[in-house]
Structures are given as C-alpha cells and as structure tokens.
Coordinates of C-alpha atoms in Angstrom, one line a residue:
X268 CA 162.0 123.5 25.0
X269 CA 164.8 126.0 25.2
X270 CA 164.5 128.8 27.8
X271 CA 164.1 132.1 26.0
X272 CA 164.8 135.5 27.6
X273 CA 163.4 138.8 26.8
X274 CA 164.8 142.0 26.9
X275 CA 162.6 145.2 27.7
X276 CA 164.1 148.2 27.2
X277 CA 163.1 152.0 25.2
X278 CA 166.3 152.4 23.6
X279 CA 166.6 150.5 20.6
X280 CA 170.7 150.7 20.5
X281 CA 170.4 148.2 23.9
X282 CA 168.6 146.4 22.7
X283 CA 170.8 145.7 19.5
X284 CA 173.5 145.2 22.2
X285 CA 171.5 142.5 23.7
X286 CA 171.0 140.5 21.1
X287 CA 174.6 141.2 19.5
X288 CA 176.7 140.1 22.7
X289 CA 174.4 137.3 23.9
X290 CA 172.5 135.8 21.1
X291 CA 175.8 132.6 21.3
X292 CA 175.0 131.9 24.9
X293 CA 171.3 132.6 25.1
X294 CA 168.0 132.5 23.1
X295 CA 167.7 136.4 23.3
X296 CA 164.6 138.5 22.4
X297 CA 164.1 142.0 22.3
X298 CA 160.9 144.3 23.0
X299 CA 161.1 147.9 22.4
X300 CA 159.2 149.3 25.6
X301 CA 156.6 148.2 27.8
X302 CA 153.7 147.7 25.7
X303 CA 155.8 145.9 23.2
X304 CA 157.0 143.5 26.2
X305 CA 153.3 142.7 26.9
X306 CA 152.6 141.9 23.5
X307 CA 156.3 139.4 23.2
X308 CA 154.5 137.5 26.4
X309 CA 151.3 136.9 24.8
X310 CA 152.7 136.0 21.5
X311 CA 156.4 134.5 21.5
X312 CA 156.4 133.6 25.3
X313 CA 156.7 131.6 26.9
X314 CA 160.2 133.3 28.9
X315 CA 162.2 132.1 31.4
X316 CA 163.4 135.6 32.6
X317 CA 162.3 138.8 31.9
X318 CA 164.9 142.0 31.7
X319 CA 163.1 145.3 31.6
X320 CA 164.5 148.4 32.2
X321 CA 163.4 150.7 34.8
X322 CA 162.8 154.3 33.3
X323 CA 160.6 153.6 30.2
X324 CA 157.9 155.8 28.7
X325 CA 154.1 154.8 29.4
X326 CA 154.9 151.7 32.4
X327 CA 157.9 152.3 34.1
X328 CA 159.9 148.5 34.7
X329 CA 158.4 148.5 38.0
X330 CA 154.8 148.6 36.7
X331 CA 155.5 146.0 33.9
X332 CA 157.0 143.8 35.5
X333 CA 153.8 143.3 38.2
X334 CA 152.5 142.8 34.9
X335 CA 154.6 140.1 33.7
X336 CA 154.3 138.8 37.4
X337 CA 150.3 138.5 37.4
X338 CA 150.8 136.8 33.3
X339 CA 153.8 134.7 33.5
X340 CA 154.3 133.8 37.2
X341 CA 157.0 131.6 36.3
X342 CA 159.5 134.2 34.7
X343 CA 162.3 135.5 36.6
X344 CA 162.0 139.2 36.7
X345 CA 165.2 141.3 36.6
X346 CA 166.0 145.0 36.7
X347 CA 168.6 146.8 34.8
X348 CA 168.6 150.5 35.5
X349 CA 170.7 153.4 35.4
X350 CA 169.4 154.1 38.3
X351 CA 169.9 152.5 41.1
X352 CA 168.6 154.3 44.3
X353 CA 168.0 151.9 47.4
X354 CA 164.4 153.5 47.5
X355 CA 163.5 152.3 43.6
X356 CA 165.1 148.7 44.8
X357 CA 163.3 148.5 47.2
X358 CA 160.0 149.2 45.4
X359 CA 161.1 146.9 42.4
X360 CA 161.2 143.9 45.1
X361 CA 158.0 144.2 46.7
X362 CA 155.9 145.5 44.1
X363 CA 157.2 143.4 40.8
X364 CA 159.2 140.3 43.0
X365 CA 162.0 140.8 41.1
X366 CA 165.0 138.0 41.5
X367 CA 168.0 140.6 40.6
X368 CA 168.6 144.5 40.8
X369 CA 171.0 145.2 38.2
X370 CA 172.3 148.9 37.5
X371 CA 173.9 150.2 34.1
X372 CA 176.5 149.9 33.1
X373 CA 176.3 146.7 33.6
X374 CA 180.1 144.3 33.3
X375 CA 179.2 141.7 30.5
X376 CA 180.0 139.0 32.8
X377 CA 178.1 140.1 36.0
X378 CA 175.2 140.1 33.2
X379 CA 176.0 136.4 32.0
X380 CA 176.0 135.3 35.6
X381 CA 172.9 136.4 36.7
X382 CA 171.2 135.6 34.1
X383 CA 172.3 132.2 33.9
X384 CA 171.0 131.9 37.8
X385 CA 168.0 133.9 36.6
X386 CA 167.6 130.1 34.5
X387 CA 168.3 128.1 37.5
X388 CA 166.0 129.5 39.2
X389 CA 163.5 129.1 36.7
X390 CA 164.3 126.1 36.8
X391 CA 163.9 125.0 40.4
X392 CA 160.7 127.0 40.1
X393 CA 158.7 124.6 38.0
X394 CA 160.7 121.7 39.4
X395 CA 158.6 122.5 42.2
X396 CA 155.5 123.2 40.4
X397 CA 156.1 120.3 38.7
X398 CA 156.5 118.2 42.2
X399 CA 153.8 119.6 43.6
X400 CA 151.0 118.7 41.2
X401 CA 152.4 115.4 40.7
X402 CA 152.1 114.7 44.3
X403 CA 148.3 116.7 44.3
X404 CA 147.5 114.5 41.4
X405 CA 149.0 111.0 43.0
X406 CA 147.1 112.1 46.5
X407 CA 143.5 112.9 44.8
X408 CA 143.6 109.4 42.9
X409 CA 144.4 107.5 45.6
X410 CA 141.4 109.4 47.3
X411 CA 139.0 109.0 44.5
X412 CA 140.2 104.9 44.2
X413 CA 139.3 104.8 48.1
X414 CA 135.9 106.3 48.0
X415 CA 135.5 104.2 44.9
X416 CA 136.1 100.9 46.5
X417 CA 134.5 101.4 50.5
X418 CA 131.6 103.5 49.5
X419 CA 130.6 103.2 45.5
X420 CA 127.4 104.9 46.0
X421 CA 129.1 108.3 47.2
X422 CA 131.7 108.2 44.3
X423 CA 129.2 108.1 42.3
X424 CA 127.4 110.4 43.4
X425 CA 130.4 113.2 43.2
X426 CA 130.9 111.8 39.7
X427 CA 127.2 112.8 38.9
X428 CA 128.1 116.1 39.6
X429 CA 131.3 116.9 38.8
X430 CA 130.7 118.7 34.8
X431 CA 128.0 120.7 36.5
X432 CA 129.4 121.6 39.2
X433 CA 131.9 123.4 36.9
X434 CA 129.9 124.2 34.1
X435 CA 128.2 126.7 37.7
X436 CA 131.8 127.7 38.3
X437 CA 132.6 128.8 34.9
X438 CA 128.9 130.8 34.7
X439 CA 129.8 132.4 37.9
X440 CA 133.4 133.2 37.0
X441 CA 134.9 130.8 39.8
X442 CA 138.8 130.9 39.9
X443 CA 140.5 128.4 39.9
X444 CA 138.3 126.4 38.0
X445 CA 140.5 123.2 39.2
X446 CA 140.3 123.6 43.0
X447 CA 136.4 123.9 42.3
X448 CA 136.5 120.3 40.3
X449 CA 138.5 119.0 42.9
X450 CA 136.4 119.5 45.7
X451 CA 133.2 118.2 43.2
X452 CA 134.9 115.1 43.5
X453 CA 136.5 114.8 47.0
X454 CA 132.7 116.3 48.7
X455 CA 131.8 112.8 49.1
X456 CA 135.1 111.5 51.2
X457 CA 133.8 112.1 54.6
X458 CA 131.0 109.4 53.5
X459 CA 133.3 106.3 54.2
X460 CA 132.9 107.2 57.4
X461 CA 129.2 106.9 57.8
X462 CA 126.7 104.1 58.1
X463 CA 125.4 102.5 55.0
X464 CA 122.2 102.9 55.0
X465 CA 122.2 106.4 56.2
X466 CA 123.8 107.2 53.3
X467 CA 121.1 104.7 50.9
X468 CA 118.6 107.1 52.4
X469 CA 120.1 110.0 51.5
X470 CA 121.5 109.3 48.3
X471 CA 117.8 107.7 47.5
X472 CA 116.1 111.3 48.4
X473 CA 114.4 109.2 51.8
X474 CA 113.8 111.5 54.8
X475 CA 116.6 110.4 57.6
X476 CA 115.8 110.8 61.3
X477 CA 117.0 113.2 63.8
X478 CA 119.8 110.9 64.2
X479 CA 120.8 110.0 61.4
X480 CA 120.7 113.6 60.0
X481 CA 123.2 114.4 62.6
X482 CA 125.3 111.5 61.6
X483 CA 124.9 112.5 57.5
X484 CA 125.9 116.6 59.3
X485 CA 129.3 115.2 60.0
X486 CA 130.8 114.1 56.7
X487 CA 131.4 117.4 55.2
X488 CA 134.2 118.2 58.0
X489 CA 135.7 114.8 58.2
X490 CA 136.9 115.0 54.3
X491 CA 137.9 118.8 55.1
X492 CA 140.2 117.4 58.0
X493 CA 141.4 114.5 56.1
X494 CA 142.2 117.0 53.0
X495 CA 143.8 120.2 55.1
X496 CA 147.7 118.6 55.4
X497 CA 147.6 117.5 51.5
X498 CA 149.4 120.5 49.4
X499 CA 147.6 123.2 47.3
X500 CA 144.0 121.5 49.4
X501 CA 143.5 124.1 51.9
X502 CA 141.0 125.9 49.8
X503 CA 139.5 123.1 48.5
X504 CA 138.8 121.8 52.3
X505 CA 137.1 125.0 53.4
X506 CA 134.6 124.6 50.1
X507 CA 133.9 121.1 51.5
X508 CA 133.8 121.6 54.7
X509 CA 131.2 124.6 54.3
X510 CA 129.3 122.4 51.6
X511 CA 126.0 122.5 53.9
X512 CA 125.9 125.4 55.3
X513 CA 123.2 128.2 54.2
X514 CA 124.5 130.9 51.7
X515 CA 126.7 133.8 53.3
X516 CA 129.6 136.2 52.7
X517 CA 131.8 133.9 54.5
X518 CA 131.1 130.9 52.5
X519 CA 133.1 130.1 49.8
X520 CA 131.3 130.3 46.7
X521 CA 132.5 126.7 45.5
X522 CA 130.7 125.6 48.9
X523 CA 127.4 127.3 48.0
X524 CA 128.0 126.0 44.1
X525 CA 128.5 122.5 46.1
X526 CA 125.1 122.7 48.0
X527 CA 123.2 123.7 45.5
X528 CA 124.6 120.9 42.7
X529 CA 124.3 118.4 45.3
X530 CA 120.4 118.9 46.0
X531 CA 119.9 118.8 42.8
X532 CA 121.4 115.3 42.5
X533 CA 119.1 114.5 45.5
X534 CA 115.9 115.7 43.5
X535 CA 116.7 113.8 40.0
X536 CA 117.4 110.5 42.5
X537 CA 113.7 110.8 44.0
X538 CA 112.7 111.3 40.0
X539 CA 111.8 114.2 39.1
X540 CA 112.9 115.9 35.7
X541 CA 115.5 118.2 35.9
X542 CA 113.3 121.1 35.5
X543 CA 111.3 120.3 38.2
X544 CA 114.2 119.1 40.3
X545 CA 115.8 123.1 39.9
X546 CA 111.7 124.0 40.7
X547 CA 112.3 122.1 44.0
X548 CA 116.0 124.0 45.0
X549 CA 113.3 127.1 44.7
X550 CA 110.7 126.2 46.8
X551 CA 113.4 126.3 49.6
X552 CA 115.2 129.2 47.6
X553 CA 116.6 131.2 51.2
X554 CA 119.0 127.8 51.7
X555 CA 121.3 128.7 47.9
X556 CA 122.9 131.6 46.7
X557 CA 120.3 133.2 44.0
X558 CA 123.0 133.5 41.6
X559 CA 123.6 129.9 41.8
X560 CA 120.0 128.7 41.5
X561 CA 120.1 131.4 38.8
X562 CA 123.0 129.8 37.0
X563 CA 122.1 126.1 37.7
X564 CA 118.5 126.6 35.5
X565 CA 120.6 127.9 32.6
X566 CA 122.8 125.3 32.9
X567 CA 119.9 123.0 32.6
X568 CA 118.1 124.6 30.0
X569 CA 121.3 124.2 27.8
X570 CA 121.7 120.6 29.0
X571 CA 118.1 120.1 27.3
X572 CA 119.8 120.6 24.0
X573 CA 122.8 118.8 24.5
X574 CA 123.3 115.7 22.1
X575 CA 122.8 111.9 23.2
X576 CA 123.8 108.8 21.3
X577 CA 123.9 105.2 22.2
X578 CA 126.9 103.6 22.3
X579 CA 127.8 99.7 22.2
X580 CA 130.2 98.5 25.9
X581 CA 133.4 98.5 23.3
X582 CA 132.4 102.3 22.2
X583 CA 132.5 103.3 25.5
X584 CA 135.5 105.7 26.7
X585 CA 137.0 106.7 29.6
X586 CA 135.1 111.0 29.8
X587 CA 132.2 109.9 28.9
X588 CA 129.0 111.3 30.8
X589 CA 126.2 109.0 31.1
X590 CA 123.2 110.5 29.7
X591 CA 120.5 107.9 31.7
X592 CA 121.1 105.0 34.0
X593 CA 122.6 101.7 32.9
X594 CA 120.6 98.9 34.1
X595 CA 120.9 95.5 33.4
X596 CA 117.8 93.2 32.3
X597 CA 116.0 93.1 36.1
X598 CA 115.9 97.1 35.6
X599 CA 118.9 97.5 38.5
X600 CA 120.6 100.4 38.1
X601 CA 124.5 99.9 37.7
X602 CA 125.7 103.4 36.9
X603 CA 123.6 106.3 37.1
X604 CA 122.7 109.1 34.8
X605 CA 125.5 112.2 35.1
X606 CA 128.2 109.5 36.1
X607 CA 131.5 109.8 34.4
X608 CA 133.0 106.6 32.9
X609 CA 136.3 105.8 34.2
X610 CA 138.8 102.7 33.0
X611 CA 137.3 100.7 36.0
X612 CA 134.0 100.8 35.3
X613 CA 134.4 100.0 31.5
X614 CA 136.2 97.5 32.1
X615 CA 134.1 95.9 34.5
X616 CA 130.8 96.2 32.4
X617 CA 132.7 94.9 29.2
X618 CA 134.4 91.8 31.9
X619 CA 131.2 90.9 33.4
X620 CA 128.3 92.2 30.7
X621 CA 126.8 88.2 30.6
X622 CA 126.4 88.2 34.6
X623 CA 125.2 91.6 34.8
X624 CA 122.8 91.1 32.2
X625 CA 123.1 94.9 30.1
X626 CA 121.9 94.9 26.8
X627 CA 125.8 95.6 25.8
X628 CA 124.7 99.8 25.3
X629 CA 124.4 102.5 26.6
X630 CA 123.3 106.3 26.4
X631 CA 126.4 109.0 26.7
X632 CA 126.6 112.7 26.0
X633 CA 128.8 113.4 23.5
X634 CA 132.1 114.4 24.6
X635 CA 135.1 113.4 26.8
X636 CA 136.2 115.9 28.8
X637 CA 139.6 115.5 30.4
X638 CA 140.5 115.6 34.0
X639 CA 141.5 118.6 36.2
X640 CA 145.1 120.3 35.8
X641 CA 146.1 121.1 39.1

C-alpha cells in the first residue's frame, strides 16, 4: 500500500502549494481545516503522517492532532506554523506527540526531509507493531498447544468459554476486547500444575476438600506469573490472576467477567440447563459483579435462539462452537458442549472416528468466528 500524507491547513492557497510542489515525490492529500482533516481520516485514511497547521479556526493543530493521535495512533504527527514560540512547541509535544515542529516559511527541502523521516518512522513504528504481535501470537499458541497436550480437560474448559466470555465483554463495553479473549483462553494455564484429579473434581462440579481447594486457589497466580515477562500480557495477567477473587473496584473487570463465565461452566458440567445454571450464579449473587450476572442471563437468553445444525466429521471446520457434547457409542464424552473446534481436534475425530466409535456427526452453532487480533 503506498503511504499517503495529509495536509491540514485553513488556507486553501497552501494547500494548493502542497499538492503542486510535492504531488512527484509523495501521495499528497489536502484537508481544508480541522473538521475536514477528521473527516479525510475516517474516509481516505489510512495516513502515514499527518501535517496540520497550528492556528486554524474551530481546533487549533494542537487539539486536532490529539485527535488524530487517539484515531490513527500510527500517523506521524507534524506541525507547520507560523508561529513558532518555544511555549506552543512545547504544548504541541506533550499534548498531540508530535514527531516534528516545523515553522513557516518552511525551505522546500527541510520540508522533503522531514517528511520523508516522518515515513521512516512510520515505518519502524508498525515494524514494531508488526513484531510484537507476531511474537504475542507465536507465545499464546505455543501456550494454548501446551495446555492442550499436559492437561486436555482445562483447555477445554477455557475453550468452553471463550465466545461468552466475550460476548460479556462486548455487553459490558470491555476494551480491548482481545486482551479479554486472551486471558479466556490462558485462565486455565496454571492448571498443568495441579493434581489430576483435583482438577476432575472441579471441572466435574464435585465438592474438593479443604486441601484440595487450597491446591485448585493457586492456579490462577501461577499462569499470571508465567504470563507477566511475555509482551503486551501484563494486563491480561492481572485479569487472571484476580479470576477468583470476589467483585471489587480493584478488580479488573475481565477478572470478574472471568469468575463469573467460569461458574457458569461449572453449573452446566454438574447438568443443569443454562437457565438454571445463571439461577445458581444468583443464589450466591454477593461473589459476581451484578452487571455481569445481569449481562451473562441476556447473553443466555439470546443463546436460546441461536441456530444449531448437525454436521457430518468432514463438514466440520476449524470456529466452530459445539452446540452439545460429542460422544462416541458408549455415551463418553469426547468434546464438550461450548468447545471450539480447532485443526487438531478435527483431525483427530476424522483419523480415529472407527476406534472412537462417533456416529461421524455432530451438533455446531452456526458460525466460525476467527481468532483474536492482538
């Protein structure tokens, strides 16, 4: 894509010089003031750098370019005034981050040089972006395959809940909606460290002893301390390791979103319905935030009228939400309801359907959902 910059300025005739003396070494456009420069970024963004001049009716370039800040984060943001008093600098760099302080006139090629590091440091800017959520996605993987492979019973578990789990973010306006998927499926991590059948009595909705609650108490911090040194996690350690503690201003809402989703799971394991399973989160209603209780029984009501449909083992795609368990022909559960299907597991039912006996089916809501973006 080429790297477009945009001019802001209130005087059209600058704007005409712009475009006239740059257009052969730059993809130049123009917007005539500030509210015209918001518009250009919504519709013909998006820009590598930004140019706005600083005395402008309405927003002065200061003010709009926060703006562009808080809409584009990635644009380089540069001043060009015609007045350039250390005090307005100043303000210009800690208020709208801007990468250049230009003042008018300004010598055609002090102009073409800063603008063409205004592009190489755009570029280095989502080089790193770039970096970075390739080396978030690689680490959260090679978690995920890891819980996967020691403890199959806690992936699937944070599987189960995962698209609820955001569908309560998304009622309760949780941001970013990412960090709160992520740490749907890391809340289970801290599991491979805790004995099997603790967690089969958990998982099953059985009442664990004094000891073994203890034990189950601990897994919550171990993912947070195995997830605090990976990039961009930090937030999304503190929602896990707060996942069981009792609704407060100084836990994370993704944490109380976390408890709550997860109780739930407990309830449909031990079989009750759904509505009944939210009726049980109730009875106990001073250990969840009421506006998650609130938002996880209209997220259940609307599940009641989401769409099933059976689908044959080579239907089945990687997304798809299991609408009841898969068993084979004993009745043994082999993936649970609410799981997501990933490559894997498809291919391991489709591999090995004669030895686990399934009836070569099974019952999905429709939809594939893709995976986070980081």
């Amino acid at each position: 894509m080429t790297e477009r910059i945009l001019f802001v300025d209130d005087e059209p005739n600058i704007l005409d010089t712009f475009r006239r003396n740059l257009r052969r070494a730059f993809d130049v456009a123009t917007a005539e003031g500030p509210e015209q420069g918001l518009l250009a970024l919504e519709s013909a963004g998006p820009f590598a750098v930004v140019v706005s001049d600083l005395r402008m009716p309405v927003m002065d370039g200061i003010a709009f370019l926060e703006h562009v800040r808080e809409r584009a984060p990635d644009a380089v943001r540069i001043i060009l005034s015609g007045h350039g008093d250390f005090a307005t600098a100043v303000a210009a760099v800690n208020r709208g981050a801007v990468f250049r302080f230009l003042t008018k006139p300004c010598p055609p090629e002090e102009l073409v040089g800063v603008l063409r590091d205004g592009l190489r440091q755009h570029r280095l800017v989502v080089a790193e972006r770039e970096l970075l959520r390739g080396t978030l996605r690689g680490s959260v993987q090679v978690l995920t395959d890891v819980l996967a492979l020691v403890n199959p019973e806690a992936f699937g578990r944070s599987e189960r809940i995962r698209d609820l789990v955001v569908k309560l973010g998304a009622r309760l306006d949780a941001k970013p909606l990412w960090q709160l998927e992520l740490a749907s499926m890391l809340c289970q991590l801290g599991c491979v460290a805790l004995p099997p059948d603790t967690l089969r009595k958990r998982l099953a909705g059985e009442d664990l002893t004094a000891e073994e609650q203890q034990i189950w108490g601990m897994h919550p911090e171990i993912a947070a301390n195995l997830l605090t040194n990976i990039p961009r996690l930090g937030e999304v350690a503190a929602m896990i390791g707060a996942q069981q503690l009792p609704p407060g201003p100084d836990v994370p809402l993704g944490a109380r979103i976390l408890r709550a989703a997860l109780d739930y799971d407990v309830e449909l394991r031990r079989g009750l319905s759904p509505s009944l399973a939210v009726a049980a989160l109730r009875v106990q209603a001073e250990r969840y935030d009421p506006a998650v209780l609130a938002a996880l029984a209209a997220s259940v009501a609307d599940a009641s009228d989401v769409p099933m449909r059976e689908v044959p083992l080579t239907g089945l795609r990687p997304g798809m939400v299991l609408a009841r368990d898969l068993t084979n022909a004993a009745g043994t559960p082999l993936l649970l309801a609410g799981q997501r299907l990933s490559d894997a597991s498809i291919s391991r039912l489709r591999n090995l359907s004669d030895i686990l006996q399934t009836d070569g089916a099974a019952w999905v809501v429709d939809g594939v959902r893709k995976g986070p973006g980081a």
